Short mmCIF file of C-alpha atoms in Angstrom, two decimals:
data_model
loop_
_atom_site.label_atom_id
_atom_site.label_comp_id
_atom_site.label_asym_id
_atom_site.label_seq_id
_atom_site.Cartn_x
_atom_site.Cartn_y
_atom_site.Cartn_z
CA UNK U 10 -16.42 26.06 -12.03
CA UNK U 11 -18.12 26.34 -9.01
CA UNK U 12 -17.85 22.83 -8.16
CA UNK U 13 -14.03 22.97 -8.74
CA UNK U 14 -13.93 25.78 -6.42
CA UNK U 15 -16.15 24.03 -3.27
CA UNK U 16 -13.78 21.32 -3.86
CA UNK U 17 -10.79 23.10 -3.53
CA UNK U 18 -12.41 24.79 -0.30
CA UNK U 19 -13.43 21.92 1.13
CA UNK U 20 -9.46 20.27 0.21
CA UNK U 21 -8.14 23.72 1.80
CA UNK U 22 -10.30 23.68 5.29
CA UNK U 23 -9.41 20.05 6.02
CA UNK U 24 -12.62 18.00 5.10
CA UNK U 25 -12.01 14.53 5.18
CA UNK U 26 -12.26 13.04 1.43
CA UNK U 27 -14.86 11.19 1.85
CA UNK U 28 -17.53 13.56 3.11
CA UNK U 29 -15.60 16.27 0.67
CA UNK U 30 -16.23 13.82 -2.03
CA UNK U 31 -19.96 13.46 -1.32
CA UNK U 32 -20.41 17.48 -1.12
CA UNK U 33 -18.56 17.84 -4.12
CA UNK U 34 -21.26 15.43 -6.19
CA UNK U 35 -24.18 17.32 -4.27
CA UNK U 36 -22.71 20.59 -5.61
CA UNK U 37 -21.95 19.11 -8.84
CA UNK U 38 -25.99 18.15 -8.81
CA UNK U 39 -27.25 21.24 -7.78
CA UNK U 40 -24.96 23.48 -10.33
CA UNK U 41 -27.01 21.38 -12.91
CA UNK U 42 -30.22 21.99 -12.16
CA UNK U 43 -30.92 18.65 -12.52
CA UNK U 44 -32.61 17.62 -9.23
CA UNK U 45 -33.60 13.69 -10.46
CA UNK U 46 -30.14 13.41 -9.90
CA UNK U 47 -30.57 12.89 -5.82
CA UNK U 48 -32.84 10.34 -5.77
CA UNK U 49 -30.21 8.17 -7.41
CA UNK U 50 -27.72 9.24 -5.13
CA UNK U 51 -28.68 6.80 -2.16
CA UNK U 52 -28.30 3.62 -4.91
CA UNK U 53 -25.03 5.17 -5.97
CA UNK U 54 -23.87 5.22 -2.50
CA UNK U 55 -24.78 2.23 -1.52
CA UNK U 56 -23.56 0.44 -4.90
CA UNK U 57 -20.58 1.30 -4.01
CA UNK U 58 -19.64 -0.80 -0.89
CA UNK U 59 -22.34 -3.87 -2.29
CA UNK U 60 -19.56 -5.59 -3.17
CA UNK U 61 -18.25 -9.57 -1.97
CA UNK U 62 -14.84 -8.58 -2.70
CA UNK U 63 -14.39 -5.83 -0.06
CA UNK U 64 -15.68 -7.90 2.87
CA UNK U 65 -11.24 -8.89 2.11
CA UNK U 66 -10.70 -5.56 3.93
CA UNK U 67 -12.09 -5.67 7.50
CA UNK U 68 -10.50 -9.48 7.76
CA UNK U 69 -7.02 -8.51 6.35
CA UNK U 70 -7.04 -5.49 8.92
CA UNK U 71 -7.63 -7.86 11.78
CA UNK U 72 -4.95 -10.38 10.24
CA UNK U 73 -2.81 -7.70 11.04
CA UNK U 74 -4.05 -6.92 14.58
CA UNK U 75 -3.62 -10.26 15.45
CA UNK U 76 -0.44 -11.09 14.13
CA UNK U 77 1.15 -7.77 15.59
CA UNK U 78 -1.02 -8.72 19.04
CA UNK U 79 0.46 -12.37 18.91
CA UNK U 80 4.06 -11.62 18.74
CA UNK U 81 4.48 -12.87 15.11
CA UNK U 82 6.12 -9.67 13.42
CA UNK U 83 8.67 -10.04 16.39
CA UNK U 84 9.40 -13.86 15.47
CA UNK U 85 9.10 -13.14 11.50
CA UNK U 86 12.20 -10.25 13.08
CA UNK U 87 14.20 -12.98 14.59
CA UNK U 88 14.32 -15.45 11.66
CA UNK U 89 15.46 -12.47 9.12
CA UNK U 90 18.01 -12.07 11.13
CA UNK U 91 19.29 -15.18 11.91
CA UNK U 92 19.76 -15.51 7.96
CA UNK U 93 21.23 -12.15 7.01
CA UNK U 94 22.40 -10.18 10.13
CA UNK U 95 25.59 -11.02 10.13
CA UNK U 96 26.03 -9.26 6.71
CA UNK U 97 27.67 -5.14 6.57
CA UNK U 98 24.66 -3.54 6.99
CA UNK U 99 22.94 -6.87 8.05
CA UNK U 100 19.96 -4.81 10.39
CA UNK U 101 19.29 -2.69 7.27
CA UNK U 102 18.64 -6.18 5.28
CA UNK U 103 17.06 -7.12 8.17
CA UNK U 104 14.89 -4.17 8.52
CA UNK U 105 13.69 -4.32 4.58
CA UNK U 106 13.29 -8.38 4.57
CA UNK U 107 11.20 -8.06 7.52
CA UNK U 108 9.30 -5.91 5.99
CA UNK U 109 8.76 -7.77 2.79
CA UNK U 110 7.14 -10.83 5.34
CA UNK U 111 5.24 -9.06 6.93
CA UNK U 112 3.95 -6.83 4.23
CA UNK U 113 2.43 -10.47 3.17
CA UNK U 114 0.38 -10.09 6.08
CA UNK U 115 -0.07 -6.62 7.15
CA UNK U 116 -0.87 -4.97 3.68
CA UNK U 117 -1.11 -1.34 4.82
CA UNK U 118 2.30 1.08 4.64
CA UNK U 119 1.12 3.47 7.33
CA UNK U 120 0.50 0.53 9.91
CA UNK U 121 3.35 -1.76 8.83
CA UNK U 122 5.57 1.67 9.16
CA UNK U 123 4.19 2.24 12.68
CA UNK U 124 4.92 -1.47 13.72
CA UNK U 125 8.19 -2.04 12.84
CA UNK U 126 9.62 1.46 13.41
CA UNK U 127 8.90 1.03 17.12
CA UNK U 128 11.00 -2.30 16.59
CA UNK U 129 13.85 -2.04 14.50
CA UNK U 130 14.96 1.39 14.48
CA UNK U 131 16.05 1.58 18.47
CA UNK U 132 17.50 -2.02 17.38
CA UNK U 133 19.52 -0.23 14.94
CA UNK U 134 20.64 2.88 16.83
CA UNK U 135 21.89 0.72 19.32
CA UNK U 136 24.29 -1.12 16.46
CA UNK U 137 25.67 2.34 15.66
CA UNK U 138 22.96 3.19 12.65
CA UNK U 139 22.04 6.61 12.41
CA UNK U 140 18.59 7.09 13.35
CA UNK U 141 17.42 9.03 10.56
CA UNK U 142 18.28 6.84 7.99
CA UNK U 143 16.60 4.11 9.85
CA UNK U 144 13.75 5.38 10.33
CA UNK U 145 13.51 6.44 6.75
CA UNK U 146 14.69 3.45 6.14
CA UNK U 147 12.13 1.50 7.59
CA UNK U 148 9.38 4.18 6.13
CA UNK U 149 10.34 3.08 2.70
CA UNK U 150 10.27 -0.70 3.13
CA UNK U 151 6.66 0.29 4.34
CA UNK U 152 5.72 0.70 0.86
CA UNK U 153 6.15 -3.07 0.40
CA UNK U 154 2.47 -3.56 2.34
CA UNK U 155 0.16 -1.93 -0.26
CA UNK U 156 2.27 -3.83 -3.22
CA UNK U 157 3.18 -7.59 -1.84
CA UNK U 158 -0.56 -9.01 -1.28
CA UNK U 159 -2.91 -8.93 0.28
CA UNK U 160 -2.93 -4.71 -0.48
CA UNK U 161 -6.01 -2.71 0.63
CA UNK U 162 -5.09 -0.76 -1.84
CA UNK U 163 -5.40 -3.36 -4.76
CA UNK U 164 -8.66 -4.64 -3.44
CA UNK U 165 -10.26 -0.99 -3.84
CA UNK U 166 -8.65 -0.58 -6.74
CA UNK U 167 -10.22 -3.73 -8.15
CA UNK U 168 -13.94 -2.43 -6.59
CA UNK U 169 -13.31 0.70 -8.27
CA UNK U 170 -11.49 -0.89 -11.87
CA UNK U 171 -14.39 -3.76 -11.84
CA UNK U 172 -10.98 -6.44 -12.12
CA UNK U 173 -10.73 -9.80 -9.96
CA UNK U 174 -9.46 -9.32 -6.80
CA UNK U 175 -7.29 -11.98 -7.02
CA UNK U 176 -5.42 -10.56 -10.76
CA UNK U 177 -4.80 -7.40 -8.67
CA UNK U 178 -3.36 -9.10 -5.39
CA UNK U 179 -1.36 -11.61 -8.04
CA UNK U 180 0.16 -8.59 -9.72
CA UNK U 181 1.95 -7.17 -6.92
CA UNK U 182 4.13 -10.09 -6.69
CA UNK U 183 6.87 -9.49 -9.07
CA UNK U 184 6.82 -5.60 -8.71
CA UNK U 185 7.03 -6.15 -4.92
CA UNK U 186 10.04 -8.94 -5.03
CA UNK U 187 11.64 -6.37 -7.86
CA UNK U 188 11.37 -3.21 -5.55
CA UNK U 189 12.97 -5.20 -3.02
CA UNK U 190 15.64 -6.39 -4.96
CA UNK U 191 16.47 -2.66 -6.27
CA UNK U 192 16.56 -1.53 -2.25
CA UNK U 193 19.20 -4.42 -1.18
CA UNK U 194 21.42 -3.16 -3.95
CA UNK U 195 21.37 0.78 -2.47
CA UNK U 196 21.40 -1.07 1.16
CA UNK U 197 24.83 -2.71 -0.08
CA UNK U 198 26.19 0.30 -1.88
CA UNK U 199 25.59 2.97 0.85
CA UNK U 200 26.65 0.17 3.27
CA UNK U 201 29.55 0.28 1.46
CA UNK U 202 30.35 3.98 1.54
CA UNK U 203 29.71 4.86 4.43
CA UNK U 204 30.80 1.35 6.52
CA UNK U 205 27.74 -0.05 7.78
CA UNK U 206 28.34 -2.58 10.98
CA UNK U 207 28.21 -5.94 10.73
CA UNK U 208 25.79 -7.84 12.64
CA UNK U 209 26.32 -10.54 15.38
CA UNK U 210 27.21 -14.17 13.75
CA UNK U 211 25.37 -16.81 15.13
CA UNK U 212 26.00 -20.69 15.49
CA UNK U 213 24.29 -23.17 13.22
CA UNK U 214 22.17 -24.22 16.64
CA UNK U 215 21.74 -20.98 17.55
CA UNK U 216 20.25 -20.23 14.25
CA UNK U 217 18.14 -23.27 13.35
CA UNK U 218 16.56 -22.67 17.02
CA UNK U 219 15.40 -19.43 15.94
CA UNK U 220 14.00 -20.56 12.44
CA UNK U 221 12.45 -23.60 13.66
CA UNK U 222 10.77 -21.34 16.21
CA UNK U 223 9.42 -18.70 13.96
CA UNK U 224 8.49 -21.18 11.17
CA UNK U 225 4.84 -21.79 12.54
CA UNK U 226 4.32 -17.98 12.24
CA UNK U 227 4.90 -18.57 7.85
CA UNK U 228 1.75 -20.48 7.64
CA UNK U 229 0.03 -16.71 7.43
CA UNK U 230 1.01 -15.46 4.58
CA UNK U 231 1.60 -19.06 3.24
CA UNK U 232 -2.03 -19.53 3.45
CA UNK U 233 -2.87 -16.58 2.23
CA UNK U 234 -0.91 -16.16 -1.01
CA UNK U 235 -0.62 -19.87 -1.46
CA UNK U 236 -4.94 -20.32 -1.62
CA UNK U 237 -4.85 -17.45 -4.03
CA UNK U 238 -2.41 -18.44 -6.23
CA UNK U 239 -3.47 -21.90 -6.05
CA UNK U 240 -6.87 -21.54 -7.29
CA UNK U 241 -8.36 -22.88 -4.26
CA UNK U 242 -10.00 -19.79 -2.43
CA UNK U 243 -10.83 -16.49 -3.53
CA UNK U 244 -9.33 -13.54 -1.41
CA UNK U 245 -11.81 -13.22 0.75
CA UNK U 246 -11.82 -16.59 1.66
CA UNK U 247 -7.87 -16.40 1.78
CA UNK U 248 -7.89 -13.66 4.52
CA UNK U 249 -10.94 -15.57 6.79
CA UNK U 250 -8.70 -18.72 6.82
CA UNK U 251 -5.55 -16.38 7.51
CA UNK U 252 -7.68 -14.87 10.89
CA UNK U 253 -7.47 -18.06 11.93
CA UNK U 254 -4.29 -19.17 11.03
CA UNK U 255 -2.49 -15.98 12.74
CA UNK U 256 -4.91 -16.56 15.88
CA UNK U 257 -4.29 -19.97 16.43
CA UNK U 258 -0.42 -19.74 16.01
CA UNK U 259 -0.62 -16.31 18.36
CA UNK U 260 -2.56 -18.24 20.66
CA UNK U 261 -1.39 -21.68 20.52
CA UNK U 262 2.08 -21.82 19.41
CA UNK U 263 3.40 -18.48 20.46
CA UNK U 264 0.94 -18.19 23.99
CA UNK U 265 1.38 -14.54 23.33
CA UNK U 266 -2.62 -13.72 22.49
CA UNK U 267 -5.12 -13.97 24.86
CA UNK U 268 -8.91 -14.03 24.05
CA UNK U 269 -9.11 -10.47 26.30
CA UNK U 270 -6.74 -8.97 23.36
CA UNK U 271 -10.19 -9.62 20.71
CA UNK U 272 -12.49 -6.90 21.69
CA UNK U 273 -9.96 -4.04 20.99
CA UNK U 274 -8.42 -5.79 17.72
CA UNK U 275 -12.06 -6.26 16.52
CA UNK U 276 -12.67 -2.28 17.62
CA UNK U 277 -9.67 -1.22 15.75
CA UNK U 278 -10.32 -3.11 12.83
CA UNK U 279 -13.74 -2.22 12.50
CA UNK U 280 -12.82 1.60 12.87
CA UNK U 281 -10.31 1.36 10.03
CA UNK U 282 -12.08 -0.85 7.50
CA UNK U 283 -15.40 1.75 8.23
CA UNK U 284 -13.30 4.38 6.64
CA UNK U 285 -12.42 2.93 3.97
CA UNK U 286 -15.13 1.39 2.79
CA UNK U 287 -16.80 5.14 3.59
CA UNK U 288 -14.44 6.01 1.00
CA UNK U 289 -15.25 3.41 -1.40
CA UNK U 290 -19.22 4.44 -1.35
CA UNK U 291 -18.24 8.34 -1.53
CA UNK U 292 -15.90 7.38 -4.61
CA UNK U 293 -18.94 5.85 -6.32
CA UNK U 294 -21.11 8.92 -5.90
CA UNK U 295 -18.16 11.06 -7.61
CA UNK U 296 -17.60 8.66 -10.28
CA UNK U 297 -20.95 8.53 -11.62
CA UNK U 298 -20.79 12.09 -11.43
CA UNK U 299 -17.83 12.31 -13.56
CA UNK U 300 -19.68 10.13 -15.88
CA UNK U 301 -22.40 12.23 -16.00
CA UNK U 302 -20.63 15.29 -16.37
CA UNK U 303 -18.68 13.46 -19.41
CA UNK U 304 -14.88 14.68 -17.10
CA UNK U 305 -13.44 11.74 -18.71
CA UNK U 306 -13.77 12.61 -22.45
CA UNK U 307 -12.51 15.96 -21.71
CA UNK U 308 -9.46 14.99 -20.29
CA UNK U 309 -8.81 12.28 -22.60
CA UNK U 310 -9.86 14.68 -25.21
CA UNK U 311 -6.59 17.16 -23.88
CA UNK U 312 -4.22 13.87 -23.17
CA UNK U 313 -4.34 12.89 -26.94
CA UNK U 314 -2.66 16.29 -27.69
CA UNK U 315 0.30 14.98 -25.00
CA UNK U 316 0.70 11.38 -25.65
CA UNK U 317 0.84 9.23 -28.78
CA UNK U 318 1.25 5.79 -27.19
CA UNK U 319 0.67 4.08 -24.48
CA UNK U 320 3.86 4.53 -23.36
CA UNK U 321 4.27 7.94 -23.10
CA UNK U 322 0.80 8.04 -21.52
CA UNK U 323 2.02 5.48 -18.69
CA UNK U 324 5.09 8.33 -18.26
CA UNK U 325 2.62 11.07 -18.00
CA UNK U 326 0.30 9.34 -15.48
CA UNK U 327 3.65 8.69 -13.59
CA UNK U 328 4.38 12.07 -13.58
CA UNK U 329 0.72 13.17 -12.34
CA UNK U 330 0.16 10.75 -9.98
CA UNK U 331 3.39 11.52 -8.36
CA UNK U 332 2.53 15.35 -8.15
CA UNK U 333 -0.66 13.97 -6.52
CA UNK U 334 0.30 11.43 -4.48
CA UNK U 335 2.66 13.94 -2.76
CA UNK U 336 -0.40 15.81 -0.86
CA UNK U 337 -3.15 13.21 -1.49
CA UNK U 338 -3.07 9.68 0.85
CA UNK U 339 -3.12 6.57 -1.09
CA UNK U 340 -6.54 5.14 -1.15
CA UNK U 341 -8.27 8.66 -1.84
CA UNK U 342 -5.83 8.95 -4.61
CA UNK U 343 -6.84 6.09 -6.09
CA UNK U 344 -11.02 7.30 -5.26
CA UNK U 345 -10.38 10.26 -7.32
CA UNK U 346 -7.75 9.61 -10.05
CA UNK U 347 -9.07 6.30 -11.33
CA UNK U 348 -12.21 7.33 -12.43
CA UNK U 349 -10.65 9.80 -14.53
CA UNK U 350 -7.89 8.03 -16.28
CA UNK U 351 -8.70 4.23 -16.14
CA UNK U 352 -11.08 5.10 -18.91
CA UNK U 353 -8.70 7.20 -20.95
CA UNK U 354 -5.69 4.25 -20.29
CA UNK U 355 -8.23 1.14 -21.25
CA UNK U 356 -10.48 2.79 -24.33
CA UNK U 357 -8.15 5.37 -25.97
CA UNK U 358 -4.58 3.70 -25.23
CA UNK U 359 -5.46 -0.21 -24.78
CA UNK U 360 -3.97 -0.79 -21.48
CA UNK U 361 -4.45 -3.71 -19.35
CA UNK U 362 -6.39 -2.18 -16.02
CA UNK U 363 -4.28 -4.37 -13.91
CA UNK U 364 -0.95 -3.16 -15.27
CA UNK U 365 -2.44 0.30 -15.15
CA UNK U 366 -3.49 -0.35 -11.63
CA UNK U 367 0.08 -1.14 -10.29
CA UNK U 368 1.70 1.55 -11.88
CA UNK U 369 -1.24 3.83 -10.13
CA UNK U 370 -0.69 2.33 -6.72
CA UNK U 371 3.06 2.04 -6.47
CA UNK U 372 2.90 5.67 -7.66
CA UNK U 373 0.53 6.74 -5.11
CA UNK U 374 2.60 5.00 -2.35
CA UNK U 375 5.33 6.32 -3.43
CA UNK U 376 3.52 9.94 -2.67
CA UNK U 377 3.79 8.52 1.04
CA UNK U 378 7.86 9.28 1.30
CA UNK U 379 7.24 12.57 -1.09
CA UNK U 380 7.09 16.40 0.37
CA UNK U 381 5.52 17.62 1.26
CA UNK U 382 2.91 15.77 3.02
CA UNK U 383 4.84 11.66 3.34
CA UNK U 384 2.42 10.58 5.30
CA UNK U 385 4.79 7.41 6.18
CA UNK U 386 7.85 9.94 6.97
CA UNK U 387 5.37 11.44 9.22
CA UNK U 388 4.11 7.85 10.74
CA UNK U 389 8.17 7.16 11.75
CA UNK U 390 8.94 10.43 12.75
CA UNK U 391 5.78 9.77 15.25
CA UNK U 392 7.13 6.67 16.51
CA UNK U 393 11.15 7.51 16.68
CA UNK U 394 11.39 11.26 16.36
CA UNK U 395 13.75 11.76 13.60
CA UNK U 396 12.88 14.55 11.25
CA UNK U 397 11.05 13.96 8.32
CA UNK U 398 12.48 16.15 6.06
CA UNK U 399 16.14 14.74 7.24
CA UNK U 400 14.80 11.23 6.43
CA UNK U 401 13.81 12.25 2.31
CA UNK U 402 17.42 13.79 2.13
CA UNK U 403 18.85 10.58 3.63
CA UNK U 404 17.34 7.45 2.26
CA UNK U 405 17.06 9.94 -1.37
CA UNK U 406 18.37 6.72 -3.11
CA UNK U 407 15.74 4.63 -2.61
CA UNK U 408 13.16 7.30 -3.76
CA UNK U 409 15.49 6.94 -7.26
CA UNK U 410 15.21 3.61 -7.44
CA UNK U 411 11.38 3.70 -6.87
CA UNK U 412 11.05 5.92 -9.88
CA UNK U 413 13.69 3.43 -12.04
CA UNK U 414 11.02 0.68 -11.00
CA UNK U 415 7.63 2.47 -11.91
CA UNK U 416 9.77 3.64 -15.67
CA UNK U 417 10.59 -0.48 -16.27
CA UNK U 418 6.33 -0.85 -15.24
CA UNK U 419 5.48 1.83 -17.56
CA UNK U 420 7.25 0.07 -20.58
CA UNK U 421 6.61 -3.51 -20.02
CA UNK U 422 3.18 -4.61 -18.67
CA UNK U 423 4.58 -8.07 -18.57
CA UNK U 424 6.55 -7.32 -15.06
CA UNK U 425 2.82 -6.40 -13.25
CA UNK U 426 0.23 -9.27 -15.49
CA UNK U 427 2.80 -11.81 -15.47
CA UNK U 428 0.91 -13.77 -12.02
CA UNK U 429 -2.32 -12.22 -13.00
CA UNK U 430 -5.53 -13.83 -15.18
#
């Protein structure tokens, strides 16, 4: 009890997770009188982030420095829309297939949010969009990054799962390509209804000017995704090479990047990926605590009173992760729920940990466009200054159609494993 209650304190003050995280397992340590405990807390910590798979982080970070730095998200723009923008509603499609390429790149909702906010929804207001449906718009093709690889998410997932890497980046493919397939069809009914514009047609010069031009700027996520699934590098490997790639096509093909540009990306990167991985060694403290404390055979203990089958498990973790993604940011979700119920989904249900890991992921982005926190409502609001709370009411479709998606993930495994192992 009283470690339940100095978490909640620390939640309540503002801590930041991972140092709440730690001084929860200290309390935990010193409520049981067992002070042997703390000299195994240093290996614990340091377990936690001794891992080749994470070094994936701090490169896919500055993959996305670079390519934002280089001018390739504005190309990657350009091409979308010299395919689709002439559609009803073509900026909309535009907005969400952009998103899709460079959420092959980018891999983090808050940052691909913040990026192409500040580029398509001023595009859009100026086609006659309303801006708060464009920004929330743009806040929910965010949540594309953490599910199309490479996804920061997935790789501390797979650190904190003990999976390959490379299963959990494969596995977001078809849940990503079906989310987006499920928002084009509520982009073309609400275009529909309430008479979208039509973008600009272009000539067949025009247009092969623009692709040809922005084709270089493919080899990125091409690279990346391609090694992977390919066999020949891991994800690590994958995201060095794609440093590269996105440099030398900044530098080289685009001339945007200059070399004075590198100090600050490598700052910014270095800041980011030192949280997280912060977050990663504080997780592995509270696991083992868990473990010790034997959390996960109670609660698997009370589950098997709720659920009979896996599948109404999957529909309860749904409904919990939800709850909690809705105050709780993505990655610390996944540093404190995972611990808990990976266990109880593997052992007691039989569950494939990378099937349960998308359905955890895609929940706990989904918590990013959820009240009352949505972090990524927040994020566009920043950038465009619509209201947040206008943007859930707006784009409330494609929260619907979120849910529809994680129910089909819940009942067949087969949509999240089929790339995977």
């Amino acid at each position: 009890m009283a470690t339940a209650g100095v978490f909640l304190f620390l939640m309540l003050i503002g801590v930041p997770i991972g140092l709440c995280l730690l001084l929860v397992s200290m309390t935990y340590i010193l409520d049981s009188r067992n002070m042997l405990l703390f000299d195994s807390l240093p290996v614990q910590l340091f377990g936690g982030v001794d891992n080749y798979g994470l070094i994936a982080i701090p490169l896919f970070v500055l993959i996305g420095e670079v390519m934002n730095g280089g001018g390739i998200t504005r190309r990657i723009i350009d091409m979308t829309m010299a395919f689709i923008g002439a559609l009803r509603g073509g900026l909309a499609y535009v907005n969400l297939f952009a998103n899709m390429f460079v959420a092959s790149i980018l891999g983090s909702a808050t940052a691909q949010v913040a990026i192409m906010a500040q580029m398509m929804v001023p595009e859009m207001e100026k086609k006659g969009y309303d801006k708060t449906f464009a920004a929330g718009l743009t806040a929910y093709a965010g949540m594309l990054g953490p599910i199309i690889p490479p996804s920061i998410m997935f790789v501390v997932y797979s650190v904190l799962a003990q999976v390959p890497v490379a299963d959990m980046l494969m596995a977001g493919l078809v849940p990503g390509i079906l989310l987006t397939v499920l928002f084009c069809i509520v982009i073309a009914i609400m275009g529909f209804v309430y008479s979208y514009p039509k973008g600009e047609s272009m000539t067949m010069r025009a247009r092969a000017k623009i692709v040809l031009g922005a084709l270089p700027t493919l080899l990125v996520p091409i690279i990346i995704v391609g090694s992977i699934l390919a066999g020949i590098a891991n994800p690590t490997e994958a995201a060095a090479v794609g440093v590269v790639a996105a440099f030398l096509v900044g530098r080289y093909w685009i001339g945007e990047l200059s070399y004075s540009q590198l100090p600050m990306m490598l700052l910014r990167a270095g800041i980011y990926s030192a949280v997280v991985l912060f977050l990663v060694a504080a997780a592995a403290v509270f696991s083992w605590v868990l473990v010790y404390g034997m959390v996960p055979q109670k609660v698997a203990a009370w589950v098997q009173t709720v659920a009979s089958d896996p599948i109404t498990f999957m529909l309860l973790v749904n409904v919990i992760l939800l709850v909690i993604g809705t105050v709780i940011d993505g990655a610390p979700g996944l540093i404190m729920t995972v611990p808990i119920l990976l266990p109880i989904a593997t052992e007691v249900y039989g569950i494939d940990p990378v099937h349960f890991g998308v359905v955890v992921v895609i929940n706990l982005v989904l918590g990013f466009l959820s009240p009352p926190v949505g972090l990524s409502f927040f994020v566009a609001s920043a950038v465009t200054g619509a209201k947040p709370g206008k943007m859930f009411i707006v784009t409330l479709p494609f929260f619907l159609v979120a849910c529809l998606l994680l129910v089909l993930l819940s009942i067949f495994p087969e949509l999240s494993t089929f790339f995977a192992g």
